[in-house]
Coordinates of C-alpha atoms and ligand atoms in Angstrom, one line a residue:
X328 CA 12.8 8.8 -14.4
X329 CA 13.0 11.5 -11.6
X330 CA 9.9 13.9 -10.9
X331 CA 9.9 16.7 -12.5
X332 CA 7.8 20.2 -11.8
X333 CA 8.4 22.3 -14.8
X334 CA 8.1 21.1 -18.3
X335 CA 9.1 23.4 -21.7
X336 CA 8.2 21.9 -25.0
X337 CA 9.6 22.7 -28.2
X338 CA 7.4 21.8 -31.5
X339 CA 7.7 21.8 -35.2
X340 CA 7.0 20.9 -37.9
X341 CA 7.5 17.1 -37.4
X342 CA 4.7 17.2 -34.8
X343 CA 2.1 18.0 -37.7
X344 CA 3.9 16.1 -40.5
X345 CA 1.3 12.8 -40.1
X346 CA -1.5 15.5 -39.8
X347 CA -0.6 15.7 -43.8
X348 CA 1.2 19.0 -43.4
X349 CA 4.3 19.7 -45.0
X350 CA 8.1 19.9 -43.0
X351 CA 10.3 22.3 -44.3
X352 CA 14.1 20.6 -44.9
X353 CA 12.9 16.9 -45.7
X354 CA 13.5 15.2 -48.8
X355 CA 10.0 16.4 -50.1
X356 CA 9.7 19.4 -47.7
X357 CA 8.5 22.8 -48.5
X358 CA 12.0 24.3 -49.2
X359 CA 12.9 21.9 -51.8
X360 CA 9.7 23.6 -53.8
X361 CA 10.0 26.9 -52.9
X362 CA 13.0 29.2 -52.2
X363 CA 12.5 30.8 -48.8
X364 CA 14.1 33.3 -49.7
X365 CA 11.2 34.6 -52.0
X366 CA 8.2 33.2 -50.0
X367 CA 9.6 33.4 -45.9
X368 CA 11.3 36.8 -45.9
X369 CA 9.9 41.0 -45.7
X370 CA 12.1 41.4 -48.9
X371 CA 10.7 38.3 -50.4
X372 CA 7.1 39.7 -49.5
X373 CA 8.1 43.7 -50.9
X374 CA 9.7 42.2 -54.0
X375 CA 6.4 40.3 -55.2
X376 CA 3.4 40.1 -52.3
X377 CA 0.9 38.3 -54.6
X378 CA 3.6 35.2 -54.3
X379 CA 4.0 35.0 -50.8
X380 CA -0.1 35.4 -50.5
X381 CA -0.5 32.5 -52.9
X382 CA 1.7 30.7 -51.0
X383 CA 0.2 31.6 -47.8
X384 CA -3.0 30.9 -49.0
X385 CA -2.4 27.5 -49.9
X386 CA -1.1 26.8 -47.2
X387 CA -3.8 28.3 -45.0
X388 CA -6.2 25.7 -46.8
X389 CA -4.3 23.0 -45.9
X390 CA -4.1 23.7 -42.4
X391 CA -7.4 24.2 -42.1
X392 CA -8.5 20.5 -44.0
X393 CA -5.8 19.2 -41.4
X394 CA -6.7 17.3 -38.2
X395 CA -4.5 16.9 -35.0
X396 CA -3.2 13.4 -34.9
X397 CA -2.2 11.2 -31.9
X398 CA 0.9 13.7 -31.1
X399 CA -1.1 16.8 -30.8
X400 CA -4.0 15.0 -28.6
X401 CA -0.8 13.6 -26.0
X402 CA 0.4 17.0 -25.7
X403 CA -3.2 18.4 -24.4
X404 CA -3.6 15.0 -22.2
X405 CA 0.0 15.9 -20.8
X406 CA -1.0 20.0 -19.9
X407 CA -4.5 18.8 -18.3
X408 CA -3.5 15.6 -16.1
X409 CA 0.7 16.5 -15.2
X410 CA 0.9 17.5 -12.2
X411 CA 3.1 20.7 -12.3
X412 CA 3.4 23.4 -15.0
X413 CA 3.7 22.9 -18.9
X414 CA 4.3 25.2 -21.7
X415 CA 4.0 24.3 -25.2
X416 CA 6.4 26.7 -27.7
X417 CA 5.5 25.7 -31.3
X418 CA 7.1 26.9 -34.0
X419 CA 4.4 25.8 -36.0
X420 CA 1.5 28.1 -37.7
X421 CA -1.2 25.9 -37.4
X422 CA -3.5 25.9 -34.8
X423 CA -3.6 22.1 -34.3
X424 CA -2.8 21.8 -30.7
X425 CA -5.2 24.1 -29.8
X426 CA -7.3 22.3 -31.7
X427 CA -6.2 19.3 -29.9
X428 CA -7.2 20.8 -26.9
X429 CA -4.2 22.5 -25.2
X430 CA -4.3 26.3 -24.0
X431 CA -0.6 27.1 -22.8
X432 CA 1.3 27.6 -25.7
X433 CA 3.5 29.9 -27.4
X434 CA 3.1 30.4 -31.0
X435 CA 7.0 31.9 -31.7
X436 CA 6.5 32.0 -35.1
X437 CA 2.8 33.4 -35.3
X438 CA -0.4 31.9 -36.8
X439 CA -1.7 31.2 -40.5
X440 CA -5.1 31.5 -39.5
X441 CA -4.5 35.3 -38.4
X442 CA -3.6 38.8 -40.6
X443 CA -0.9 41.5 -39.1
X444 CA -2.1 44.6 -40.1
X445 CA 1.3 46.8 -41.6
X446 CA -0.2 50.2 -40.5
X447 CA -1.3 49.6 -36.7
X448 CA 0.6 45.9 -36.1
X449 CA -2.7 44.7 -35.1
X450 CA -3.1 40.7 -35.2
X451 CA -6.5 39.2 -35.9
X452 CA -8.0 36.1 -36.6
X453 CA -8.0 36.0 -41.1
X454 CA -9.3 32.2 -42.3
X455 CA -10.1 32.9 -46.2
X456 CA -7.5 33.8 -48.5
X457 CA -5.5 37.1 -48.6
X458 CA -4.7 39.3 -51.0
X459 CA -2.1 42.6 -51.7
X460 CA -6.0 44.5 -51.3
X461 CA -6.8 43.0 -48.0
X462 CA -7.6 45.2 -45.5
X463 CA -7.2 45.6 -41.4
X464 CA -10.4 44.9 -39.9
X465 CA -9.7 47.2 -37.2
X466 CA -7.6 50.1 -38.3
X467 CA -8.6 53.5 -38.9
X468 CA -6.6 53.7 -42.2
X469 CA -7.4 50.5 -43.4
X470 CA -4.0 48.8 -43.4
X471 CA -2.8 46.5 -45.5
X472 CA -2.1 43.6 -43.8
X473 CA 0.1 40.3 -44.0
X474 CA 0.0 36.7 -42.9
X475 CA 0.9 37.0 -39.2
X476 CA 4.1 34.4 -39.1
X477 CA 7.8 35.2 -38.3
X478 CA 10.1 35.2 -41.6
X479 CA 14.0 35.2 -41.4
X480 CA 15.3 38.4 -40.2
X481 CA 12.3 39.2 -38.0
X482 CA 12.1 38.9 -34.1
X483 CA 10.2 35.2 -33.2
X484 CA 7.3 36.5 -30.7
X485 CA 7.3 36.6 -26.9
X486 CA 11.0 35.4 -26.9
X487 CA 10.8 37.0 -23.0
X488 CA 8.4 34.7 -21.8
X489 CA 9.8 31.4 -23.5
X490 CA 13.4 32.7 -21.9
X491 CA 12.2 32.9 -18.5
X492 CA 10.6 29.5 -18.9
X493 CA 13.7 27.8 -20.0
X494 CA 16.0 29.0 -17.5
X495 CA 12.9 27.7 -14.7
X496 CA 12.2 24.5 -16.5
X497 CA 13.6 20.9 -15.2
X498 CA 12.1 18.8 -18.2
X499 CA 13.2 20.3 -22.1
X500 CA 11.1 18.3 -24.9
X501 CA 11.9 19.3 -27.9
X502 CA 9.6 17.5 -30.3
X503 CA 9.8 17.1 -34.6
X504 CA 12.1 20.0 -35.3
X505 CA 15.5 19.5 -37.3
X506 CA 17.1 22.2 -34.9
X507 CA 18.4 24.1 -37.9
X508 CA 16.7 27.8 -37.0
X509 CA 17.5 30.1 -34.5
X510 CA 16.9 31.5 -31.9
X511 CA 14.6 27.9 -31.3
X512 CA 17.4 25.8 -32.3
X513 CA 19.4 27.2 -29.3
X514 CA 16.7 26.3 -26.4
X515 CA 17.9 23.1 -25.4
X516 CA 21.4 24.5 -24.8
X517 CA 19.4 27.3 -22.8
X518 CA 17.5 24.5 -20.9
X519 CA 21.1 22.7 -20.2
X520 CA 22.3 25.6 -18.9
X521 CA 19.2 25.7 -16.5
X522 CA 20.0 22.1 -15.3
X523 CA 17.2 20.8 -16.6
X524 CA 16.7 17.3 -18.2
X525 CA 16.6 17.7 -22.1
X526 CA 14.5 15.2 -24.2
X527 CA 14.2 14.9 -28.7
X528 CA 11.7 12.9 -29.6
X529 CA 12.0 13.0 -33.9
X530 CA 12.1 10.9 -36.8
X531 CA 15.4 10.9 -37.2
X532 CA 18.5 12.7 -35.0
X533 CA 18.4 16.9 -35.0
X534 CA 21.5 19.2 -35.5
X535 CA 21.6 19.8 -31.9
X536 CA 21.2 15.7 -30.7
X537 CA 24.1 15.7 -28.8
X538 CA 23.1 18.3 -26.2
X539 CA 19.8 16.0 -25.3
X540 CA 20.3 13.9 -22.6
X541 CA 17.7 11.3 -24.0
X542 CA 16.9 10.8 -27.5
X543 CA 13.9 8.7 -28.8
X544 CA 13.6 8.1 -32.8
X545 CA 10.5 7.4 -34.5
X546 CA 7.4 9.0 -36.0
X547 CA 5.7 11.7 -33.7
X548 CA 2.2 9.3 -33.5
X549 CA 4.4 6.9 -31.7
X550 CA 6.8 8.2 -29.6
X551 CA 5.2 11.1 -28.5
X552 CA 1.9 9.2 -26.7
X553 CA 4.4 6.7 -25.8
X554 CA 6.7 9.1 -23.9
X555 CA 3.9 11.2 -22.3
X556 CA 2.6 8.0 -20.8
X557 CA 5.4 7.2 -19.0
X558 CA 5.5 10.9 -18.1
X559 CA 2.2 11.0 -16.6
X560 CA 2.7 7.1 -15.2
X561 CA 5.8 8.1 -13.2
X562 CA 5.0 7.9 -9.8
Ligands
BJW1210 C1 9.3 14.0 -37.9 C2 8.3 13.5 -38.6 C3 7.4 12.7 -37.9 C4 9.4 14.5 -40.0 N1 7.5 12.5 -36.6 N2 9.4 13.9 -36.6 C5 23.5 32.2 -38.9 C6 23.6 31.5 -37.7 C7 22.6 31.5 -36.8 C8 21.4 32.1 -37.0 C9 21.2 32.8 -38.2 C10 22.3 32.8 -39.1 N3 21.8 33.5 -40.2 C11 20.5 33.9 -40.0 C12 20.2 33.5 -38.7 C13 18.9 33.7 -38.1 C14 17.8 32.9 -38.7 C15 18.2 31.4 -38.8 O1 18.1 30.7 -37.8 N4 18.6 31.0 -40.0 C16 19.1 29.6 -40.1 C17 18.5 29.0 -41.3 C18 20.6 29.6 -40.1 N5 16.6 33.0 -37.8 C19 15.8 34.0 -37.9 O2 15.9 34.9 -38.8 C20 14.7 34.1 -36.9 N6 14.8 35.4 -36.2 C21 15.9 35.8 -35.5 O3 16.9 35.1 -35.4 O4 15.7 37.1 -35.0 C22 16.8 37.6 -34.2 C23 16.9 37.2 -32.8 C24 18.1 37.2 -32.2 C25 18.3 36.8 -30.9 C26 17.2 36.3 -30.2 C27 16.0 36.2 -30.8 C28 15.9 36.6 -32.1 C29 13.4 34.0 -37.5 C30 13.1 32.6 -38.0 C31 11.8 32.5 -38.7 C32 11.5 31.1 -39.2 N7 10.4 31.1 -40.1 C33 10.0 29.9 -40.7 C34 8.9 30.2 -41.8 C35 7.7 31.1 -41.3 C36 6.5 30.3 -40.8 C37 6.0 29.3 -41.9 O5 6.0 29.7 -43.1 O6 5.6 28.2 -41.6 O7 9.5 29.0 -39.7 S1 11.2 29.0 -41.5 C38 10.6 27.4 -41.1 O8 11.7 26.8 -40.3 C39 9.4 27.6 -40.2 C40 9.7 26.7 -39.1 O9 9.0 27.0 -37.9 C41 11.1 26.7 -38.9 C42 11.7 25.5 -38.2 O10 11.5 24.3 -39.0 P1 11.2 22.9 -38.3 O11 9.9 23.0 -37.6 O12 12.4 22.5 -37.5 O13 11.0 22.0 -39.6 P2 12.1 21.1 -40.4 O14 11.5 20.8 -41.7 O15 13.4 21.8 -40.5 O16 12.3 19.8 -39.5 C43 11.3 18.9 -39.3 C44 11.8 17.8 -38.4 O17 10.8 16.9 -38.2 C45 13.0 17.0 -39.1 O18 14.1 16.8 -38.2 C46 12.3 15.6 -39.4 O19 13.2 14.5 -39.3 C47 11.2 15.5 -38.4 N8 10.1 14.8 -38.8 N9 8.4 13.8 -40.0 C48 8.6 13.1 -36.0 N10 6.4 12.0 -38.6

């Protein structure tokens, strides 16, 4: 394995799924129970708000009963002990890695476990349940506010920032997502294009497996500690 100096990693949902949290597009994923179109999109949301709070909100339980597993726990070791720079971009809404104990990462599609306010865009930390009469903490005109995640047809957050790292990066991990949604599905081609080494570590082989130069299959709890090893063993 050559040295490398400037790692991007790619979560989702895979990462969390032995954490007991639910993947989207698996057999038993969260799309075969709900249609995203009514609980992951701002017409979904307008059409009937108290759904996609209920479905928020149940969600936002679960993540917080959750606990990072072996995955999440490699991914802090890897930020603290490499010896070069590392950014995490999860497309994930939980806060597990953080909880884990990394610090650099990206959440591209935003956080359960905080409200956007509709009136002042305002983000802040929300952990109970919300409602169509909750109300911006911070706002003058007492907003009504949303859970704080990306939904189809909305712009994935700091999209600048995770750009720039991909075209600087020499390492691409891309790490328990199926590679079906964009613009996150299209990193590794961006990472390519950069020259960099690209790396899926899933359960099972993405959409996009044929643009990673290296491809290790297995659950998350295995692979993951396994690869970051080697990673941080390389001499
Ligand atoms: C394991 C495992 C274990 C299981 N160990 N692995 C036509 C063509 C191209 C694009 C579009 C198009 N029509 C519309 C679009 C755009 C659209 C899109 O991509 N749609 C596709 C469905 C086609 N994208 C958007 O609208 C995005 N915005 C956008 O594009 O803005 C314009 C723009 C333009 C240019 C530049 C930048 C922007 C927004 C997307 C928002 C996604 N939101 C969601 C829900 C909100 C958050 C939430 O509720 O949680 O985000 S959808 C859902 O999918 C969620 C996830 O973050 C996201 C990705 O899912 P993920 O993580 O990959 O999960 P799964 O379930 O799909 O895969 C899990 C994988 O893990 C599997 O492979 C398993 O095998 C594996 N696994 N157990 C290891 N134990």
């Amino acid at each position: 394995m050559p040295q490398f100096k400037n790692i991007v990693i790619l979560t989702g949902a895979g990462l969390s799924a032995e954490s007991g949290l639910g993947t989207f597009r698996d057999v038993d994923g969260i799309w075969t129970k709900y249609d995203l179109n009514e609980v992951a999109t701002p017409e979904g949301f307008a059409a009937n708000p108290k759904k996609v709070h209920d479905f928020y909100n149940a969600r936002r339980r679960g993540v917080k009963a959750a606990k990072p597993n072996a995955a999440h726990h490699a991914l802090a070791k890897l930020e603290k002990e490499f010896d070069g720079k590392t950014l995490l971009v999860t497309q994930n809404i939980d806060r597990l890695l953080e909880r884990a104990g990394a610090e650099n990462i990206i959440h591209m599609h935003g956080e359960l476990l905080k409200a956007l306010c509709r009136t002042c865009g305002g983000r802040h930390i929300w952990e109970d349940d919300m409602s169509t009469e909750s109300q911006c903490i911070e706002c003058y005109d007492n907003g009504s506010v949303r859970p704080d995640v990306v939904w189809f047809g909305e712009m994935p957050y700091e999209m600048e920032r995770i750009m720039e790292a991909l075209e600087a990066c020499d390492l691409f991990i891309s790490i328990g997502t199926s590679g079906t949604v964009y613009p996150a599905a299209g990193f590794v081609a961006e990472a390519l294009h950069a020259g960099a080494h690209t790396v899926e570590l899933n359960l099972e082989p993405s959409e996009g497996v044929s643009l990673f130069n290296e491809t290790i299959h297995g659950p998350a709890t295995e692979i993951v500690p396994a690869y970051i090893e080697t990673l941080l063993n390389k001499k």
